[in-house]
Short mmCIF file of C-alpha atoms in Angstrom, two decimals:
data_model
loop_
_atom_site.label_atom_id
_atom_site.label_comp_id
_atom_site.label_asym_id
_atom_site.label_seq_id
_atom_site.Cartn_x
_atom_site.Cartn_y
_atom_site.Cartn_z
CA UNK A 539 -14.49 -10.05 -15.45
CA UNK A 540 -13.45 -7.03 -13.22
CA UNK A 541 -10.15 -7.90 -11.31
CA UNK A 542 -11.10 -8.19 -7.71
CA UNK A 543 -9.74 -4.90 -5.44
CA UNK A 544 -7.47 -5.44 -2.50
CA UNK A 545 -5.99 -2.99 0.29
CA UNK A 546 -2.74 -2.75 1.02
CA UNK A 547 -0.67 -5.25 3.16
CA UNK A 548 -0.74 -4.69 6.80
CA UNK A 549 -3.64 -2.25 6.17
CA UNK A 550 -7.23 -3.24 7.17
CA UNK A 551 -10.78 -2.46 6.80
CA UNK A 552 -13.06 -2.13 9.91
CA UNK A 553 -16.62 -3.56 9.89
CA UNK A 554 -19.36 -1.95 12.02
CA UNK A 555 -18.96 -3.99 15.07
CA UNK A 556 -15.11 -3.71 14.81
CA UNK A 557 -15.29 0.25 14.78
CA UNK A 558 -17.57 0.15 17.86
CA UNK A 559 -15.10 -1.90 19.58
CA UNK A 560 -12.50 0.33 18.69
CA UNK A 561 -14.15 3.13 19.68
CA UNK A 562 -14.74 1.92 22.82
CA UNK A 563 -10.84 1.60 23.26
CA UNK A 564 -10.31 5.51 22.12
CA UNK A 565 -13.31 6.68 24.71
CA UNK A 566 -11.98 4.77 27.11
CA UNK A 567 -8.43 6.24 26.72
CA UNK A 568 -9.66 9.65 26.07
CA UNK A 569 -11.66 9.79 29.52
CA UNK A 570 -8.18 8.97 31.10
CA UNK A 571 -6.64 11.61 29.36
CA UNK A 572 -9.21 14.11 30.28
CA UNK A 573 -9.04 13.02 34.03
CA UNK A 574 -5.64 14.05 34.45
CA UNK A 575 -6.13 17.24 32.25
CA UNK A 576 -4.75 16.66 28.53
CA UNK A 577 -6.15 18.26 25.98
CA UNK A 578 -6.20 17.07 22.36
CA UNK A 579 -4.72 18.26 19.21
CA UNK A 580 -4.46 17.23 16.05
CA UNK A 581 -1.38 17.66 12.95
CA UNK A 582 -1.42 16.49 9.36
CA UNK A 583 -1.08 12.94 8.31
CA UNK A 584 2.05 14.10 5.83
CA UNK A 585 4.90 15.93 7.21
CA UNK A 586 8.26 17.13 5.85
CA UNK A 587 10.50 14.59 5.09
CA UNK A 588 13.15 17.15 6.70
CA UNK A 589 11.04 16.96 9.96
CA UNK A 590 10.74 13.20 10.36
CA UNK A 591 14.29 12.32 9.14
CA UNK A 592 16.98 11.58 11.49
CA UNK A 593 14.46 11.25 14.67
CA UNK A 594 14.11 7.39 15.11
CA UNK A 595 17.73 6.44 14.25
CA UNK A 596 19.25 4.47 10.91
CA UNK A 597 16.26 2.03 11.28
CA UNK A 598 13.61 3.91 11.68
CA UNK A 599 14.67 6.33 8.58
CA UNK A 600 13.91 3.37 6.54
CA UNK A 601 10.30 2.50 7.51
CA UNK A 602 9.35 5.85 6.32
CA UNK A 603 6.68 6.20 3.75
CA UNK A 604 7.72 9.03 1.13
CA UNK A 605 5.40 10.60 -0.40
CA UNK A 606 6.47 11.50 -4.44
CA UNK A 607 6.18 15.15 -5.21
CA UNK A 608 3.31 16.31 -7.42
CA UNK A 609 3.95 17.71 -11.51
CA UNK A 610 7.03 17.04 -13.16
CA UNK A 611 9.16 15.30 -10.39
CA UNK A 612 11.96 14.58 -13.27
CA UNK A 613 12.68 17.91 -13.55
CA UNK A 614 16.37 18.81 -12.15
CA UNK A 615 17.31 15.62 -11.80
CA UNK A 616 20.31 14.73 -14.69
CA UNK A 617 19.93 11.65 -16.54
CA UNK A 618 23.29 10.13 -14.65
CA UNK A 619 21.38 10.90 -11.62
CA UNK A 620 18.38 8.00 -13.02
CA UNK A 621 20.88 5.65 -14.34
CA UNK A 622 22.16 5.77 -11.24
CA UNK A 623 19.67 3.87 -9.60
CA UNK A 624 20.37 4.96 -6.58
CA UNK A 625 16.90 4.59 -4.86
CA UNK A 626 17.87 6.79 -1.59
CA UNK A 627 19.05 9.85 -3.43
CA UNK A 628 16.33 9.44 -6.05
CA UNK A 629 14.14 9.45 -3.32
CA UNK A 630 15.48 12.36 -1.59
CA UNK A 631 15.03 14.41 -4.96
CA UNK A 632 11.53 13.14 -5.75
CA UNK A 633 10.03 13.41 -2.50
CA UNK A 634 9.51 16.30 0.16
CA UNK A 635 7.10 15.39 2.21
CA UNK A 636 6.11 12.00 4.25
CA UNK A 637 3.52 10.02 6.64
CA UNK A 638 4.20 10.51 10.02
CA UNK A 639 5.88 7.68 11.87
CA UNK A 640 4.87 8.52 15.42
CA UNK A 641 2.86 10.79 16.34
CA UNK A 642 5.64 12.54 18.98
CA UNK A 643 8.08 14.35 16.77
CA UNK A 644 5.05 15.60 14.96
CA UNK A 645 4.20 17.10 18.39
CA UNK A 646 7.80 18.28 18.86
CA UNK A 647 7.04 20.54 15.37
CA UNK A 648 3.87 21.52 16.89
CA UNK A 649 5.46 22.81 20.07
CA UNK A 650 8.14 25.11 18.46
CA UNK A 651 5.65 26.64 15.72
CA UNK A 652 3.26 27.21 18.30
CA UNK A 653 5.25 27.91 20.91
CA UNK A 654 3.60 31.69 21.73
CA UNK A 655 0.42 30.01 22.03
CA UNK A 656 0.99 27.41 24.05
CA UNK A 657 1.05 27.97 28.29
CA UNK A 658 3.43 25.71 29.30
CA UNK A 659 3.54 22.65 30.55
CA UNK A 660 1.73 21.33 27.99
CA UNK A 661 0.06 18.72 28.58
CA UNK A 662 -1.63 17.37 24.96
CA UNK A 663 -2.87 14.00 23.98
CA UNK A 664 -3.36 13.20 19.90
CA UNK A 665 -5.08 10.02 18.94
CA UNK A 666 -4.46 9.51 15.20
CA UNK A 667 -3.05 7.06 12.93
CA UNK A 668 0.46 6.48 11.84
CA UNK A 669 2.22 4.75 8.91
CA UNK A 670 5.69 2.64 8.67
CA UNK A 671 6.94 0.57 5.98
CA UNK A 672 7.56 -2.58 8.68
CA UNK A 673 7.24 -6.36 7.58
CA UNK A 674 3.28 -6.87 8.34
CA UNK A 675 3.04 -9.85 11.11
CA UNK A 676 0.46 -10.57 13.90
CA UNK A 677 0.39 -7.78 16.02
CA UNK A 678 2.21 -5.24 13.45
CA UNK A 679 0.58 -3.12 10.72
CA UNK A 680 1.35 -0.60 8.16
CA UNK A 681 -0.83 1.79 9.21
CA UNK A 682 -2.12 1.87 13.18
CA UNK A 683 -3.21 4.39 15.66
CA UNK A 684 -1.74 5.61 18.55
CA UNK A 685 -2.95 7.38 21.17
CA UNK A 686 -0.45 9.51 22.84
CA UNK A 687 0.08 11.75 25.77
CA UNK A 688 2.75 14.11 26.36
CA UNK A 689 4.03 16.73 28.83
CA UNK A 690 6.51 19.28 27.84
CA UNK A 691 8.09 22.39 29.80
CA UNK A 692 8.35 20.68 32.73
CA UNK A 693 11.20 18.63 34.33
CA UNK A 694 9.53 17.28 37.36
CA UNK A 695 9.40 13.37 37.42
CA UNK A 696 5.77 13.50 38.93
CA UNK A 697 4.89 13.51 35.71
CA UNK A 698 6.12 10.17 34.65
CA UNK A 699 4.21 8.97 38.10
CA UNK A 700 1.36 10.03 36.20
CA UNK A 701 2.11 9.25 32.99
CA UNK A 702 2.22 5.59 34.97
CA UNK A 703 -1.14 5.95 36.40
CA UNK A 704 -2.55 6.75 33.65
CA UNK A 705 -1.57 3.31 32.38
CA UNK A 706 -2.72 1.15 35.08
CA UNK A 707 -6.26 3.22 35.29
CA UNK A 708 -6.73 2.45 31.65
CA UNK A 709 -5.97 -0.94 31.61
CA UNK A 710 -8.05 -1.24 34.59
CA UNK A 711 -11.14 -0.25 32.88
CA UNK A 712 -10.24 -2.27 30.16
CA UNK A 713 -9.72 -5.36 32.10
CA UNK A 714 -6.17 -6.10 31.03
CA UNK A 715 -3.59 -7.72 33.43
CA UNK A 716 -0.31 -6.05 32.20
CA UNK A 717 3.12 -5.58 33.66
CA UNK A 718 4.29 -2.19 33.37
CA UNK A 719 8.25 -2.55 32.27
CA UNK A 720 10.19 0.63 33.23
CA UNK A 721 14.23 1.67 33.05
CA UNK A 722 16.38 4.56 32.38
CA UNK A 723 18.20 5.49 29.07
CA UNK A 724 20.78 6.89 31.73
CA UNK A 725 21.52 3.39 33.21
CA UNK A 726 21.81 1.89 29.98
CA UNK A 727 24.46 5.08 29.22
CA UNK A 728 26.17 4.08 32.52
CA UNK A 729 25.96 0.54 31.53
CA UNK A 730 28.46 1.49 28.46
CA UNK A 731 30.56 3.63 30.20
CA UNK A 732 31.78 1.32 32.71
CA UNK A 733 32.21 -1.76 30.18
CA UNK A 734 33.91 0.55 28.47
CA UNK A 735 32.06 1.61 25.05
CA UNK A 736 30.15 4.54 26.06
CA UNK A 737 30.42 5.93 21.60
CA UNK A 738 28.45 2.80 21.11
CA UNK A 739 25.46 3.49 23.63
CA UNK A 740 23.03 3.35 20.21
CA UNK A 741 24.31 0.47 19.03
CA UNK A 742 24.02 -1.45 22.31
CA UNK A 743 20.54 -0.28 23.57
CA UNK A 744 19.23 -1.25 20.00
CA UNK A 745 20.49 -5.09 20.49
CA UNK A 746 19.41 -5.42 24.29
CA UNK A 747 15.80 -4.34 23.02
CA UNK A 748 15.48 -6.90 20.95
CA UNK A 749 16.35 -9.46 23.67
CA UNK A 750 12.91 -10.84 24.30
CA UNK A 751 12.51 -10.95 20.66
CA UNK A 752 16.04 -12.58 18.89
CA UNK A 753 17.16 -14.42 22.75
CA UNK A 754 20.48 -13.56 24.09
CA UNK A 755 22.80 -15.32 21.87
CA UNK A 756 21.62 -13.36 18.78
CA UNK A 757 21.67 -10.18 20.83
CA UNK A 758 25.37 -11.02 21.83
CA UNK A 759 25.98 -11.89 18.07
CA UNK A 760 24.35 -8.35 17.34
CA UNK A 761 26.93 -6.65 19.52
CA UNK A 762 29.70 -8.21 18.37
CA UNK A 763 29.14 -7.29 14.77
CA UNK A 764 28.41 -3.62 15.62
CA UNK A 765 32.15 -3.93 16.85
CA UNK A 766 31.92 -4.14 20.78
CA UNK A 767 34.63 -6.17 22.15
CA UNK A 768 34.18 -10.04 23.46
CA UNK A 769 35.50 -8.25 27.27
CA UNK A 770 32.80 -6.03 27.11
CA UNK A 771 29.47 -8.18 25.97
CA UNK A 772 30.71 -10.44 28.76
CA UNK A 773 30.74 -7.59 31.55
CA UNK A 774 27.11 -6.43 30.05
CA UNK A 775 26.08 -10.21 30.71
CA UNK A 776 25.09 -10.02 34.83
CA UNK A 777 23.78 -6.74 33.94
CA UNK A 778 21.48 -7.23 31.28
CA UNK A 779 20.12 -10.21 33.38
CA UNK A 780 19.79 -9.01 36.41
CA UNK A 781 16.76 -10.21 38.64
CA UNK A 782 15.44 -9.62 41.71
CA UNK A 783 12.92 -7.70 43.38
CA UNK A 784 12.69 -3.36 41.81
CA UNK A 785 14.54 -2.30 45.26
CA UNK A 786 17.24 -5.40 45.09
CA UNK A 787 17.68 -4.92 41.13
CA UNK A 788 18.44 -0.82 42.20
CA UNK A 789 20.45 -1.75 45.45
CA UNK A 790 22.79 -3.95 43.06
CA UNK A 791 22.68 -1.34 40.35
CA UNK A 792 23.93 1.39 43.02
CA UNK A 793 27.08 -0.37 43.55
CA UNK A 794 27.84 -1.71 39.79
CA UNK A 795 26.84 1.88 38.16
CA UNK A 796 29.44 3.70 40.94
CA UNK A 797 32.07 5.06 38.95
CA UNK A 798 29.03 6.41 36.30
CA UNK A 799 27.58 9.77 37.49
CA UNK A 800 24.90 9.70 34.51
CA UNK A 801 24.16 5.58 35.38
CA UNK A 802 23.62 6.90 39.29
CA UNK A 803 21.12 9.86 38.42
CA UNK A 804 19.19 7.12 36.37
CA UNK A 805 18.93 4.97 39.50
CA UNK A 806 18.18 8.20 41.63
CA UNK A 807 15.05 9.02 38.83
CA UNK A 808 13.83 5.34 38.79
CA UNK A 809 13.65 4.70 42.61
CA UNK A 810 11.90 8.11 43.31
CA UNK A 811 9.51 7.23 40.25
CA UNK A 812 8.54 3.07 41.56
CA UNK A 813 8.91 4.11 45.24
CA UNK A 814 6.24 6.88 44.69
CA UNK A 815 3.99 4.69 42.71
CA UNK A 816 4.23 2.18 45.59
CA UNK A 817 2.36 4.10 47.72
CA UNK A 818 -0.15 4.66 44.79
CA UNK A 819 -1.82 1.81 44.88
CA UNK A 820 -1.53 0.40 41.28
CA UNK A 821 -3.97 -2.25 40.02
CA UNK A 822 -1.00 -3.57 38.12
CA UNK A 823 2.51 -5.15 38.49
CA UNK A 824 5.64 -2.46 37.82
CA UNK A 825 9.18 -4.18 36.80
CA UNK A 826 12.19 -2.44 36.85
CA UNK A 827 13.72 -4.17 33.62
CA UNK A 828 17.22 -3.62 32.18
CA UNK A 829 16.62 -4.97 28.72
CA UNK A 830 13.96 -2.07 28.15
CA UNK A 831 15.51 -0.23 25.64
CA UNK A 832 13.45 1.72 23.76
CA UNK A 833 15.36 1.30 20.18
CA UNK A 834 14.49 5.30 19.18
CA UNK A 835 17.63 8.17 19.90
CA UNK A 836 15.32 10.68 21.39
CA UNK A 837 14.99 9.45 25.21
CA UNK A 838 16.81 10.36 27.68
CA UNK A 839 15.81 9.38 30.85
CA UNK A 840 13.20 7.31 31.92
CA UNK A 841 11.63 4.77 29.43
CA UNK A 842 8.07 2.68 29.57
CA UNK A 843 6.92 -0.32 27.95
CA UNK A 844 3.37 -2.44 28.94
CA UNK A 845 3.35 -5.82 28.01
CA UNK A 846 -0.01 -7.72 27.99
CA UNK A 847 0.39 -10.71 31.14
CA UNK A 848 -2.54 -12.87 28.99
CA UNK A 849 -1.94 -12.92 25.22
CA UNK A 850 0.90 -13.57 23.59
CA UNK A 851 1.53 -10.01 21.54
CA UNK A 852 4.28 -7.54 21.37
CA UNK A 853 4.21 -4.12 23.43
CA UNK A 854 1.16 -2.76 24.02
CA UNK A 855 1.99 0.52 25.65
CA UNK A 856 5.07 2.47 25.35
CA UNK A 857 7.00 6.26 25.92
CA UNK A 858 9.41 7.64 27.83
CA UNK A 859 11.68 11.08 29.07
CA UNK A 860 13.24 13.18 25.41
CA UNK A 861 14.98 16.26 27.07
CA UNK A 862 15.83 17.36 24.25
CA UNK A 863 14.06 16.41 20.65
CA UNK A 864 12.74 20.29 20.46
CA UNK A 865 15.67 20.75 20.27
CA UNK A 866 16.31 19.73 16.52
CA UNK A 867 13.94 22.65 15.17
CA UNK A 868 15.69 25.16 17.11
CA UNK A 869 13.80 25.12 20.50
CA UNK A 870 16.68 24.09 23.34
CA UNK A 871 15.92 23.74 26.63
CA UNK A 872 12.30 22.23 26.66
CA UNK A 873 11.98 18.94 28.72
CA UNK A 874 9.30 16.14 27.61
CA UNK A 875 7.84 13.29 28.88
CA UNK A 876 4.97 10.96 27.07
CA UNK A 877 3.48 7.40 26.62
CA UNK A 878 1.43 5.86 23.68
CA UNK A 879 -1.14 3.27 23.56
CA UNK A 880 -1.21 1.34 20.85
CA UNK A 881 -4.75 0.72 20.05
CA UNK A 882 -4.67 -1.97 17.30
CA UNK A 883 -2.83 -4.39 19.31
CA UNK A 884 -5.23 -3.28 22.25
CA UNK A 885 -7.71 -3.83 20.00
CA UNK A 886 -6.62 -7.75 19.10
CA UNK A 887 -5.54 -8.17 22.70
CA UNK A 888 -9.24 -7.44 23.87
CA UNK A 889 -10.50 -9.22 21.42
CA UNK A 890 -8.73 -12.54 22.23
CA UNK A 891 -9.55 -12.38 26.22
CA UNK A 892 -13.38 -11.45 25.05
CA UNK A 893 -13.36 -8.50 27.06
CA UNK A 894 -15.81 -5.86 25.35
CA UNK A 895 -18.55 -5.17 27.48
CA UNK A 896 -21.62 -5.78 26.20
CA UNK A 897 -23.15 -2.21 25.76
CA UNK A 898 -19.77 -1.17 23.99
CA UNK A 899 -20.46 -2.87 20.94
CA UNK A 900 -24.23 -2.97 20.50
CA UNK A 901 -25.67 -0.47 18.02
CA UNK A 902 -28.98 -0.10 17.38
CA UNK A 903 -31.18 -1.36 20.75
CA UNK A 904 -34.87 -0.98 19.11
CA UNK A 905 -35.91 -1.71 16.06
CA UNK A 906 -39.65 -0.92 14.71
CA UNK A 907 -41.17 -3.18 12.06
CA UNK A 908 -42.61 -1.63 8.85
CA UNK A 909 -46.20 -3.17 7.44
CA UNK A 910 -46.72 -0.36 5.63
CA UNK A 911 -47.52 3.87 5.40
CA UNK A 912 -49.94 4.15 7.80
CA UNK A 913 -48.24 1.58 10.23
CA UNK A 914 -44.94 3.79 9.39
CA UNK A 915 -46.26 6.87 10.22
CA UNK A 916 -47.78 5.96 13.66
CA UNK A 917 -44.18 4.49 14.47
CA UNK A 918 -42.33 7.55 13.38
CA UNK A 919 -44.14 9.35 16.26
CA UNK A 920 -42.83 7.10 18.95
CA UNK A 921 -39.37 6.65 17.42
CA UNK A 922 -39.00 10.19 17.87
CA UNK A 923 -39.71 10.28 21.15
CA UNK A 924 -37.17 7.39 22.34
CA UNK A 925 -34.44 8.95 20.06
CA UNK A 926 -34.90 11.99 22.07
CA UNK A 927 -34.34 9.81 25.32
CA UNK A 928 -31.35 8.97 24.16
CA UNK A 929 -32.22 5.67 22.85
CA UNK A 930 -30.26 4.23 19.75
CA UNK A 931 -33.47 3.27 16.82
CA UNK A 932 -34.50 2.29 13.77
CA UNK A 933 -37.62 1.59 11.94
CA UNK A 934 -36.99 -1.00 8.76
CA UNK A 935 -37.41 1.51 5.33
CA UNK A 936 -39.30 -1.22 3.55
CA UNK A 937 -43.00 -2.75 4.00
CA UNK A 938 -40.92 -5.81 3.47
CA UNK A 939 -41.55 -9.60 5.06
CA UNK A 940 -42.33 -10.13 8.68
CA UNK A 941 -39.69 -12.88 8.43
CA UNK A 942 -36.94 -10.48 6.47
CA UNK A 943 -37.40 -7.45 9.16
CA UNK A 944 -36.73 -9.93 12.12
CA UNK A 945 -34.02 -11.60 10.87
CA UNK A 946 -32.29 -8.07 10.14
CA UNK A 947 -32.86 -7.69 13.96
CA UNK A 948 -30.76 -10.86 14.64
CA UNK A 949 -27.87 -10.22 12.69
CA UNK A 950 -27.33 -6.63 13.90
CA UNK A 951 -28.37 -7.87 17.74
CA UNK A 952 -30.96 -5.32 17.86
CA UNK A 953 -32.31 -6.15 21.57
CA UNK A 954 -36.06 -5.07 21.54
CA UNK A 955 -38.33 -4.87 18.34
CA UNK A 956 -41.42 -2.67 18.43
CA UNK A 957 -44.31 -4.01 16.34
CA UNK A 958 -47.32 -1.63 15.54
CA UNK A 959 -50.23 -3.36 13.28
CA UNK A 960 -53.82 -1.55 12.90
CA UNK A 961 -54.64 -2.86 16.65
CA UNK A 962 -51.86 -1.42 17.79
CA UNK A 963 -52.64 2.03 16.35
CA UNK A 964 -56.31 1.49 17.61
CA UNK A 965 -55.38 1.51 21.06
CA UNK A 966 -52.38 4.03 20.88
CA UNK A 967 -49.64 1.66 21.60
CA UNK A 968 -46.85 -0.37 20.25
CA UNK A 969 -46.07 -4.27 21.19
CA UNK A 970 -42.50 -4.24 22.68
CA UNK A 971 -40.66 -7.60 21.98
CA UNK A 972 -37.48 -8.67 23.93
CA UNK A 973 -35.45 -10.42 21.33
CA UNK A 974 -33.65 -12.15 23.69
CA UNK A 975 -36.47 -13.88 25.76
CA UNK A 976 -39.35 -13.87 23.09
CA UNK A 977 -41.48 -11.95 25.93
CA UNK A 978 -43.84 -9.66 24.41
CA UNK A 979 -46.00 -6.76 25.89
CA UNK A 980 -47.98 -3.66 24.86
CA UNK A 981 -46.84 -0.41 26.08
CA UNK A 982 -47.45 3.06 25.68
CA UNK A 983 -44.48 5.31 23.96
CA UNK A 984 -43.62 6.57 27.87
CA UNK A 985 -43.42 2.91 28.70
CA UNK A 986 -41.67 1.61 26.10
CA UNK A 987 -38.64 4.46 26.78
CA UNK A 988 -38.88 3.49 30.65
CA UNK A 989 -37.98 -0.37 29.57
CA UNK A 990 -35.41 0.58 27.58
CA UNK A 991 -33.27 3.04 29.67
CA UNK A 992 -33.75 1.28 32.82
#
């Protein structure tokens, strides 16, 4: 007996249904996007390992998936380099190219190889999937979409205002209470400069965003091992914790961040960026929060997470400011702001509240029954005419059982069935029947299309 076939772990298949319901999340996104006028791109699934290394910091290097190189991949490599075992370098010599991570440094590439053709700012959006070598768990996958947006060539902070918008008018639609998390990568930089370990501003932004994750004493415990002194992780304490409403938490911050010009300038960005969405009317809650983070090297200034208020799940949204990752393949100077949703735990999240509307993730909404050629034929004629109005139909390919067709309407939740028989024909019509109901009636092909698109 044939060994049974399996996907890899934290990958998944998608049924019908499941893809409607995830399209419904990308339309729904991608009408935002086009609202505040992003256009879409697309780049490979594989880059060069030499363009995604280095970008998302010691941790992120290893969650990349290398790709080995094609032909004889032994070749130049010494047999003391094998016996070696040294699985990094051996790496490094068999592989050249890997699957992108994120979709923004990808972008980054994009920018400076098409930089003559591109009228800047740029505003782009890419919805595509991405691969990393994580531990699967609820919520986290191997391979997952995101859906990002990006602005680049342009310092102004309106565009995180609208990056922010953006994020409240999709989760609107969607029916999601979140709280929108926001903070500065230059606070946290004036955070370490006046407790005295601005070298290790890496190190301590990685702990603090794992804070809601590992709790505070394993976050202090984190610090301590990375080397930061016991004086310190006890100044970073009050800090780290502050609460309070956004204006108290930046009134407080104003006075502890004094003696840090970078730490002031991030308290300057994020009061001009929550005071202007304040008169913006958001559907949606907006935190200033100090343990935001943001574990990757490339931002700079301000930083976005979305947390889901309902469900217990992991970010759902994130981004932020990265003045300078074009910088890497010899671009300086170009300023970028972006967010990304990520649609599988969007996808779970809507799942668990139930909130799919109905129309999103019904396929076919008429059905016609087969009892045979002639009976066929006649229905052909009318199923043409409601696809061309735009209504989603099927006729049954076999002159199969009465009992077989309509129970192949219930488990796709076809809505309406059409039955034509040799009465039927006779008078030129087809009987329409309501699935839901039971109510029958005999209508005319005009007729039919006016119940169905009402």
């Amino acid at each position: 007996m044939a060994a049974k076939p399996g996907i890899p772990k934290g990958t998944r298949d998608f049924s019908p249904v499941e893809m409607a319901k995830r399209n419904y999340i990308f339309n729904t996104i991608r009408d935002v996007y086009h609202l505040y006028g992003f256009q879409q791109i697309e780049t490979p699934s594989m880059e060069m390992l030499s363009t995604l290394m280095g970008k998302y910091g010691e941790e992120g290097d290893k969650l990349l998936f290398k790709i080995q190189n094609s032909g004889d991949y032994f070749s130049g490599i010494t047999d003391e380099e094998l016996l070696s075992r040294n699985a990094a370098k051996l790496a490094s010599k068999f592989c050249e190219k890997g699957l992108r991570y994120d979709l923004t440094v990808p972008f980054a590439r994009y920018v400076v190889m098409h930089r003559d053709e591109i009228t800047f700012p740029f505003k782009r959006y890419q919805i595509q999937p991405v691969w990393r070598a994580d531990r699967p768990q609820k919520g986290r996958y191997r391979e997952f979409y995101q859906c990002d947006a990006d602005v680049v060539g342009s310092d102004s902070l309106l565009n995180e205002v609208e990056l922010m918008q953006i994020v409240d008018t999709v989760f609107t639609r969607f029916g999601i209470r979140v709280c929108i998390k926001i903070n500065n990568r230059k606070i946290l930089t004036g955070i370490a400069e006046i407790i005295g370990e601005a070298d290790k501003i890496v190190d301590i932004t990685v702990a603090i965003d794992k804070l809601d994750k590992i709790g505070l004493d394993n976050v202090n415990k984190e610090l301590a091992e990375k080397g930061i002194s016991e004086e310190a992780i006890a100044k970073l304490q009050p800090i780290i914790l502050l609460s309070g409403t956004n204006a108290e938490k930046l009134a407080t911050l104003k006075t502890v961040l004094s003696d840090s010009e970078t730490g002031l300038k991030g308290v300057e960005e994020s009061e001009f960026i929550l005071n202007t969405l304040q008169t913006m009317g958001l559907k949606n809650e907006i935190e200033l929060d100090l343990t935001l983070a943001r574990g990757l090297n490339y931002y700079t200034g301000a930083i976005f997470e979305v947390k889901a208020l309902d469900v217990q799940i992991g970010s759902i949204t994130g981004g932020g400011r990265y003045d300078n990752l074009t910088g890497v393949f010899g671009m300086a100077g170009v300023s970028g702001v972006g967010i990304s949703f990520g649609a599988d735990r969007i996808f779970d999240v809507l799942n668990q509240l139930e909130l799919y509307p109905k129309e999103a993730v019904n396929g076919t909404q008429l059905l016609f029954i087969n009892f045979g050629e002639k009976e066929a034929a006649f229905s052909m004629g009318i199923l043409s005419k409601a696809r061309a109005a735009g209504i989603r139909a099927e006729i049954f390919p076999d002159a199969a059982k009465m009992k077989k067709q309509m129970s192949y309407a219930n488990v796709k939740n076809i809505p309406f069935v059409a039955i034509v028989g040799e009465n039927e024909m006779n008078e030129g019509k087809a009987m329409l029947k309501n699935m839901e109901s039971g109510e029958q009636q005999l209508v005319t092909a005009e007729e039919l299309i006016g119940v169905l698109t009402k």
